[in-house]
Coordinates of C-alpha atoms in Angstrom, one line a residue:
X1 CA 18.5 0.4 37.1
X2 CA 16.2 0.4 34.0
X3 CA 12.9 2.2 34.3
X4 CA 9.8 0.0 34.3
X5 CA 8.4 -0.1 30.8
X6 CA 11.4 1.6 29.2
X7 CA 11.7 -0.9 26.4
X8 CA 10.9 -0.7 22.7
X9 CA 7.6 -2.4 23.4
X10 CA 6.8 -0.3 26.4
X11 CA 7.6 2.9 24.5
X12 CA 5.5 1.8 21.6
X13 CA 2.5 1.2 23.9
X14 CA 3.0 4.5 25.5
X15 CA 3.3 6.3 22.2
X16 CA 0.1 4.6 21.0
X17 CA -1.8 5.8 24.0
X18 CA -0.4 9.3 23.5
X19 CA -1.4 9.2 19.9
X20 CA -5.0 8.4 20.9
X21 CA -5.0 11.3 23.4
X22 CA -3.3 14.1 21.4
X23 CA -3.1 12.8 17.8
X24 CA -0.4 11.0 16.0
X25 CA 1.4 14.3 15.0
X26 CA 1.5 15.3 18.6
X27 CA 3.6 12.3 19.6
X28 CA 7.3 13.3 20.1
X29 CA 10.3 11.7 21.8
X30 CA 10.5 14.6 24.2
X31 CA 6.9 14.3 25.3
X32 CA 7.3 10.5 25.7
X33 CA 10.5 11.0 27.7
X34 CA 8.6 13.3 30.1
X35 CA 6.0 10.7 30.7
X36 CA 8.7 8.2 31.7
X37 CA 10.5 10.8 33.8
X38 CA 13.7 10.4 31.8
X39 CA 15.9 12.5 29.5
X40 CA 15.3 12.3 25.8
X41 CA 18.6 10.6 25.3
X42 CA 17.5 7.6 27.4
X43 CA 15.0 6.7 24.7
X44 CA 17.6 6.3 22.0
X45 CA 18.8 3.0 23.5
X46 CA 15.4 1.5 22.5
X47 CA 14.3 3.4 19.4
X48 CA 16.5 5.2 16.9
X49 CA 14.3 8.2 16.2
X50 CA 10.7 9.4 16.0
X51 CA 10.1 7.8 12.6
X52 CA 11.0 4.3 14.0
X53 CA 8.6 4.9 16.9
X54 CA 5.8 5.8 14.5
X55 CA 6.5 2.7 12.4
X56 CA 6.3 0.6 15.6
X57 CA 2.9 2.3 16.5
X58 CA 1.7 1.6 12.9
X59 CA 2.6 -2.1 13.2
X60 CA 1.0 -2.4 16.6
X61 CA -2.2 -0.7 15.4
X62 CA -2.5 -2.7 12.3
X63 CA -2.1 -5.9 14.3
X64 CA -4.8 -4.8 16.8
X65 CA -7.2 -3.8 14.0
X66 CA -6.7 -7.1 12.2
X67 CA -7.3 -9.0 15.5
X68 CA -10.5 -7.1 16.1
X69 CA -11.8 -7.7 12.5
X70 CA -10.8 -11.4 12.6
X71 CA -12.7 -11.9 15.8
X72 CA -15.7 -10.0 14.5
X73 CA -16.1 -11.8 11.2
X74 CA -15.3 -15.4 12.4
X75 CA -18.1 -17.7 11.3
X76 CA -19.9 -15.1 9.4
X77 CA -20.5 -14.7 5.7
X78 CA -22.2 -12.3 3.2
X79 CA -24.1 -9.4 4.7
X80 CA -23.3 -10.5 8.3
X81 CA -19.6 -10.6 7.6
X82 CA -19.6 -7.2 5.9
X83 CA -21.6 -5.6 8.8
X84 CA -19.3 -7.2 11.3
X85 CA -16.2 -6.0 9.4
X86 CA -17.6 -2.4 9.2
X87 CA -18.5 -2.4 12.9
X88 CA -15.0 -3.7 13.9
X89 CA -13.2 -1.3 11.6
X90 CA -15.2 1.8 12.6
X91 CA -15.2 0.8 16.3
X92 CA -11.4 0.6 16.3
X93 CA -11.1 3.9 14.4
X94 CA -13.4 5.7 16.9
X95 CA -11.9 4.1 20.0
X96 CA -8.3 4.7 18.9
X97 CA -8.1 7.6 16.6
X98 CA -4.3 8.1 16.9
X99 CA -3.5 4.5 16.4
X100 CA -6.0 4.4 13.5
X101 CA -4.2 7.3 11.8
X102 CA -0.9 5.4 12.2
X103 CA -2.3 2.5 10.1
X104 CA -2.3 4.8 7.1
X105 CA 1.4 5.5 7.2
X106 CA 3.3 4.3 4.2
X107 CA 5.9 1.8 5.5
X108 CA 9.0 0.8 3.6
X109 CA 9.9 -2.9 4.0
X110 CA 13.4 -2.0 5.2
X111 CA 12.2 0.2 8.0
X112 CA 9.7 -2.4 9.1
X113 CA 12.4 -5.1 9.2
X114 CA 14.7 -2.8 11.2
X115 CA 12.2 -2.6 14.1
X116 CA 12.2 -6.3 14.6
X117 CA 8.5 -6.0 15.4
X118 CA 5.8 -8.3 14.1
X119 CA 5.3 -7.2 10.5
X120 CA 2.2 -9.2 9.8
X121 CA -0.6 -6.8 10.8
X122 CA -0.9 -4.9 7.5
X123 CA -0.9 -8.1 5.5
X124 CA -3.5 -9.8 7.7
X125 CA -5.7 -6.7 7.5
X126 CA -5.5 -6.8 3.7
X127 CA -6.2 -10.5 3.6
X128 CA -9.3 -10.2 5.8
X129 CA -10.6 -7.4 3.6
X130 CA -10.2 -9.4 0.4
X131 CA -11.7 -12.5 2.0
X132 CA -14.9 -10.7 3.0
X133 CA -15.3 -9.2 -0.5
X134 CA -14.2 -12.3 -2.4
X135 CA -17.2 -14.0 -0.9
X136 CA -19.4 -11.7 -3.0
X137 CA -18.1 -13.5 -6.1
X138 CA -15.8 -10.8 -7.3
X139 CA -12.6 -11.5 -9.1
X140 CA -9.7 -9.2 -10.2
X141 CA -9.6 -6.4 -11.0
X142 CA -13.1 -5.9 -9.7
X143 CA -12.1 -7.3 -6.3
X144 CA -9.4 -4.7 -5.7
X145 CA -11.8 -2.0 -6.9
X146 CA -14.3 -3.2 -4.3
X147 CA -11.6 -3.2 -1.6
X148 CA -10.8 0.4 -2.4
X149 CA -14.5 1.3 -2.3
X150 CA -15.0 -0.3 1.1
X151 CA -11.9 1.3 2.6
X152 CA -12.7 4.7 1.2
X153 CA -16.3 4.5 2.5
X154 CA -15.3 3.4 6.0
X155 CA -12.4 5.8 6.3
X156 CA -14.6 8.7 5.2
X157 CA -17.2 7.7 7.8
X158 CA -14.6 7.4 10.5
X159 CA -13.1 10.8 9.6
X160 CA -16.5 12.5 9.7
X161 CA -17.7 10.9 12.9
X162 CA -14.4 11.7 14.7
X163 CA -14.8 15.3 13.6
X164 CA -18.4 15.3 14.9
X165 CA -19.5 16.3 11.4
X166 CA -22.8 14.4 11.4
X167 CA -25.1 17.1 12.6
X168 CA -28.5 15.7 11.4
X169 CA -30.6 14.1 14.2
X170 CA -30.9 10.8 12.3
X171 CA -29.4 8.1 14.4
X172 CA -25.9 7.3 13.3
X173 CA -26.3 3.6 14.0
X174 CA -29.3 3.4 11.7
X175 CA -27.5 5.3 9.0
X176 CA -24.5 3.0 9.3
X177 CA -26.6 -0.1 9.0
X178 CA -28.3 1.3 5.9
X179 CA -25.0 2.1 4.3
X180 CA -23.8 -1.4 4.9
X181 CA -27.0 -2.7 3.3
X182 CA -26.3 -0.5 0.3
X183 CA -22.7 -1.7 0.0
X184 CA -23.9 -5.3 0.2
X185 CA -26.4 -4.7 -2.5
X186 CA -23.8 -3.0 -4.7
X187 CA -21.3 -5.7 -4.2
X188 CA -23.9 -8.3 -5.2
X189 CA -24.7 -6.3 -8.4
X190 CA -21.2 -5.2 -9.4
X191 CA -21.4 -3.5 -12.8
X192 CA -19.9 -5.4 -15.7
X193 CA -17.0 -3.9 -17.6
X194 CA -17.7 -2.9 -21.1
X195 CA -14.1 -3.8 -22.2
X196 CA -11.2 -5.7 -20.8
X197 CA -9.2 -3.8 -18.2
X198 CA -5.6 -3.0 -19.1
X199 CA -2.9 -5.2 -17.7
X200 CA -1.6 -4.0 -14.3
X201 CA 2.1 -3.5 -14.9
X202 CA 2.9 -1.7 -11.6
X203 CA 1.6 -1.6 -8.1
X204 CA 2.2 2.0 -6.9
X205 CA 0.0 1.7 -3.9
X206 CA 1.6 -1.5 -2.4
X207 CA -0.1 -4.9 -2.1
X208 CA -1.2 -4.4 1.4
X209 CA -2.7 -0.9 0.8
X210 CA -5.1 -1.5 -2.0

């Protein structure tokens, strides 16, 4: 009889929980098999290899993060939307460090399609990010520059907080709120370009990873 939860979806959920506990790099098919009390070979009926499992975790995490952000920013605009976006993003990263790490995996379209899982998470996350920043009156290429600034700022904050690297007694919540205010001010006073930007002839980072 099949083991309860021994499905592709069940394995993905278990791998996501394991990633949060021990880090994404600590997830292995052998460790996952031990959690289910089965031999490693039993997993290959549901996932082809470790890479596919990590792709599935990445898609799951991207969808969860997009859902959290969407709920947080609903009905908000301007500074309120930016603050809600930051809180949702950082909250997910701190609550689910392994899953969050998976959202930064570079996913090839063919390996995403091969999983049969919902591929919309990364796209929805990108769309939500652009929507929040587009409301500040930015157009391309400034819009993509601002998206990269926001992602870099929040990722850096998450990385440092997860590493317990903020040692100053200043309250983190107060510092975070002030950083959001600073970002909001910068976005509303985006520097003008002195000359036209060169045409973008390639997209080496991928549309959903700007």
